[in-house]
Structures are given as C-alpha cells and as structure tokens.
mmCIF file of C-alpha atoms in Angstrom:
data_model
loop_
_atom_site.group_PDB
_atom_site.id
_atom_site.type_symbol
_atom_site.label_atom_id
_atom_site.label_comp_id
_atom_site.label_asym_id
_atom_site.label_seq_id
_atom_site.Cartn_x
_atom_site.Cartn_y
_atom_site.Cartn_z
ATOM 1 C CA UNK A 1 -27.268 -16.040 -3.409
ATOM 2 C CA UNK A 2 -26.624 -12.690 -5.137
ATOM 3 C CA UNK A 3 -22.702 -11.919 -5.091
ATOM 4 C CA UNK A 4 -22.673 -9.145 -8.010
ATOM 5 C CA UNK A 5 -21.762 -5.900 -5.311
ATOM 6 C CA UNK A 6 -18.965 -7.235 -3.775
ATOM 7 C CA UNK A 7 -16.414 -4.475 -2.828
ATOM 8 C CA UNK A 8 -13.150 -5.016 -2.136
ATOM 9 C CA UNK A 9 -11.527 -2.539 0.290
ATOM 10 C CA UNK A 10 -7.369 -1.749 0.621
ATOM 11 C CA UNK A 11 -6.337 -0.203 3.736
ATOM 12 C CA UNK A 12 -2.615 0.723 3.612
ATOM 13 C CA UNK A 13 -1.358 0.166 7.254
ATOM 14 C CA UNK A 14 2.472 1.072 7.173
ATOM 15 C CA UNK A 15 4.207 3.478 4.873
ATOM 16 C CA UNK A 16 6.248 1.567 1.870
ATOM 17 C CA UNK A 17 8.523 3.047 -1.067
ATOM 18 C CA UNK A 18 8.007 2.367 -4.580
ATOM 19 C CA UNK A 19 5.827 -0.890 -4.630
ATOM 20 C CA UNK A 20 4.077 -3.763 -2.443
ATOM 21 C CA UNK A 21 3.252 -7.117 -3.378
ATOM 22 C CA UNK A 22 0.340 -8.514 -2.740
ATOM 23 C CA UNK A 23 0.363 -12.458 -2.356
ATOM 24 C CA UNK A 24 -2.215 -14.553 -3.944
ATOM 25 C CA UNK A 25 -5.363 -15.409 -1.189
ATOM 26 C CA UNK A 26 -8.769 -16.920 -1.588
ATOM 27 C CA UNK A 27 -11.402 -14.963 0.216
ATOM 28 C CA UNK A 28 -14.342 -17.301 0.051
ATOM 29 C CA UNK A 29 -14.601 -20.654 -1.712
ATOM 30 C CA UNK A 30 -18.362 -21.088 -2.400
ATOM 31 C CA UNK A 31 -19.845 -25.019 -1.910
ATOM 32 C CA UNK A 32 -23.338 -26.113 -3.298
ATOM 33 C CA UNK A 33 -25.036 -29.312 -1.955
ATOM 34 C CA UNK A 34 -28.312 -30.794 -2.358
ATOM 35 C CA UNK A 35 -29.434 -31.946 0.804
ATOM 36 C CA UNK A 36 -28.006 -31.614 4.331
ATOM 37 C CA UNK A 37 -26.035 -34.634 4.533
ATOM 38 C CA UNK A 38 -23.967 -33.482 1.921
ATOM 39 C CA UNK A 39 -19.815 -33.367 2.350
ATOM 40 C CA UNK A 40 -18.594 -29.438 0.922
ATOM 41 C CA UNK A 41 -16.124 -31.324 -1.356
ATOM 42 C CA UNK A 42 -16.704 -29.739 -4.973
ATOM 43 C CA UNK A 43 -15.833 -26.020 -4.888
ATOM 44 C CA UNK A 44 -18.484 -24.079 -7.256
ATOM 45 C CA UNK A 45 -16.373 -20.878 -7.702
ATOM 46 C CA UNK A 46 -13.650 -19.681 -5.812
ATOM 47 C CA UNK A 47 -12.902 -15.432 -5.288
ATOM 48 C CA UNK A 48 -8.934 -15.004 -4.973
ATOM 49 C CA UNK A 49 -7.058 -11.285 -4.815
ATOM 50 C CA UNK A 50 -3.853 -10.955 -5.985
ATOM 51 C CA UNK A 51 -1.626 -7.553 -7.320
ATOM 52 C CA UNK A 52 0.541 -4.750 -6.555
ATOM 53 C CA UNK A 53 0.070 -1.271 -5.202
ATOM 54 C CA UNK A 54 2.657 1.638 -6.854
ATOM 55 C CA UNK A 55 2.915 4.725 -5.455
ATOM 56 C CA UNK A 56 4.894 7.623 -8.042
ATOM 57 C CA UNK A 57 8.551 8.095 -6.477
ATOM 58 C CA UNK A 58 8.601 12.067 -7.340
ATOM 59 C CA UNK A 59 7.729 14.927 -5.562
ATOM 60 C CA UNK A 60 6.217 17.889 -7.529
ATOM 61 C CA UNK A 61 5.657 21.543 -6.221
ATOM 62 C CA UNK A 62 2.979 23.911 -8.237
ATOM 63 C CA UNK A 63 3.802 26.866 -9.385
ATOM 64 C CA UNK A 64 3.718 29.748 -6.853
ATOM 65 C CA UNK A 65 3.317 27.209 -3.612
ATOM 66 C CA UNK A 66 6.105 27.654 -0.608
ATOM 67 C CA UNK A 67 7.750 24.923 0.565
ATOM 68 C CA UNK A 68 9.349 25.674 3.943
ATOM 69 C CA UNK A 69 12.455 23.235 5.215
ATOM 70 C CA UNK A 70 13.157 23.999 9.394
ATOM 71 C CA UNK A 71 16.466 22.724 9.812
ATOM 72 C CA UNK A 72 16.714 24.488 13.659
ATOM 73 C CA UNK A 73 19.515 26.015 14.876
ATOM 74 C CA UNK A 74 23.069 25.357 13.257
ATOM 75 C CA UNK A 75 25.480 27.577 14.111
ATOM 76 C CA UNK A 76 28.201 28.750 11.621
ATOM 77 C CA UNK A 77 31.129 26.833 13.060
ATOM 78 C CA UNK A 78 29.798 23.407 12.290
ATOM 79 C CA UNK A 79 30.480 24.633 8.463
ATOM 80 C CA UNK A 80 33.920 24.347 7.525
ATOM 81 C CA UNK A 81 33.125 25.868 3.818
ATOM 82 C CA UNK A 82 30.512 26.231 1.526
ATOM 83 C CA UNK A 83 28.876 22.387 0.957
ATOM 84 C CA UNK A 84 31.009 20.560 3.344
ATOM 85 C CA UNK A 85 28.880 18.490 5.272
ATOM 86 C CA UNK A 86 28.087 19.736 8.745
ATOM 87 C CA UNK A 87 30.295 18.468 11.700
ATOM 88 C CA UNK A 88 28.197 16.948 14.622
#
C-alpha cells in the first residue's frame, strides 16, 4: 500500500463570518493481518483531520477602483434631516 499522495480537499458549502471549527474525525483507520481468518482488532495507523478555517473580516478597495452602492428609489420625504435614519 502506497499512501504518500493523499490530498485532502475543503469545500466550503455555506457562507460563515470570521471562523469555523472543524471537529476532530478519523478518515481511515488502516488494519494489517496475516492471514484471512484474522479479526481487524489492532489499528496500524490511524489518519484524523482536525482545524479551523479564518477568513480576514475587512474589506479593502484599490486605489482608483469604483465601488457602486444601488440603494433604488428613496424619495426625499422619508428623510427628516441630514443622517436621520430613513422612515419606512
């Protein structure tokens, strides 16, 4: 048995803030015997995952890029004054 290229593969499946956890598992517990009759009851090497995934929290525009906001149509009269919050 060769088991030197293993790849291990993270597919992200829902959207999360900050950080994510990820909870010790065994993959594959690997069992040698001698002869068929053998019972698989002495584990040669196990291969576990564990860790976290981070993703930066801040947002950071180059130099010279637009960034566009469309916040549709809000008329005037939902402002009371300048930086109240708008009226629904």
């Amino acid at each position: 048995m060769q088991d030197s290229k293993l790849v291990f593969k993270l597919k992200v499946i829902r959207p999360f803030i900050n950080m994510v956890t990820i909870p010790s598992q065994t993959m594959f517990t690997v069992y040698v015997t001698t002869s068929t009759g053998d019972a698989l009851s002495t584990p040669v090497y196990t291969i576990s995952y564990s860790g976290k995934v981070e993703v930066p929290q801040n947002c950071e525009v180059n130099a010279g890029q637009v960034v566009e906001f469309d916040f549709g149509d809000i008329g005037a009269s939902l402002f009371s004054q300048a930086g109240a919050i708008v009226k629904y």
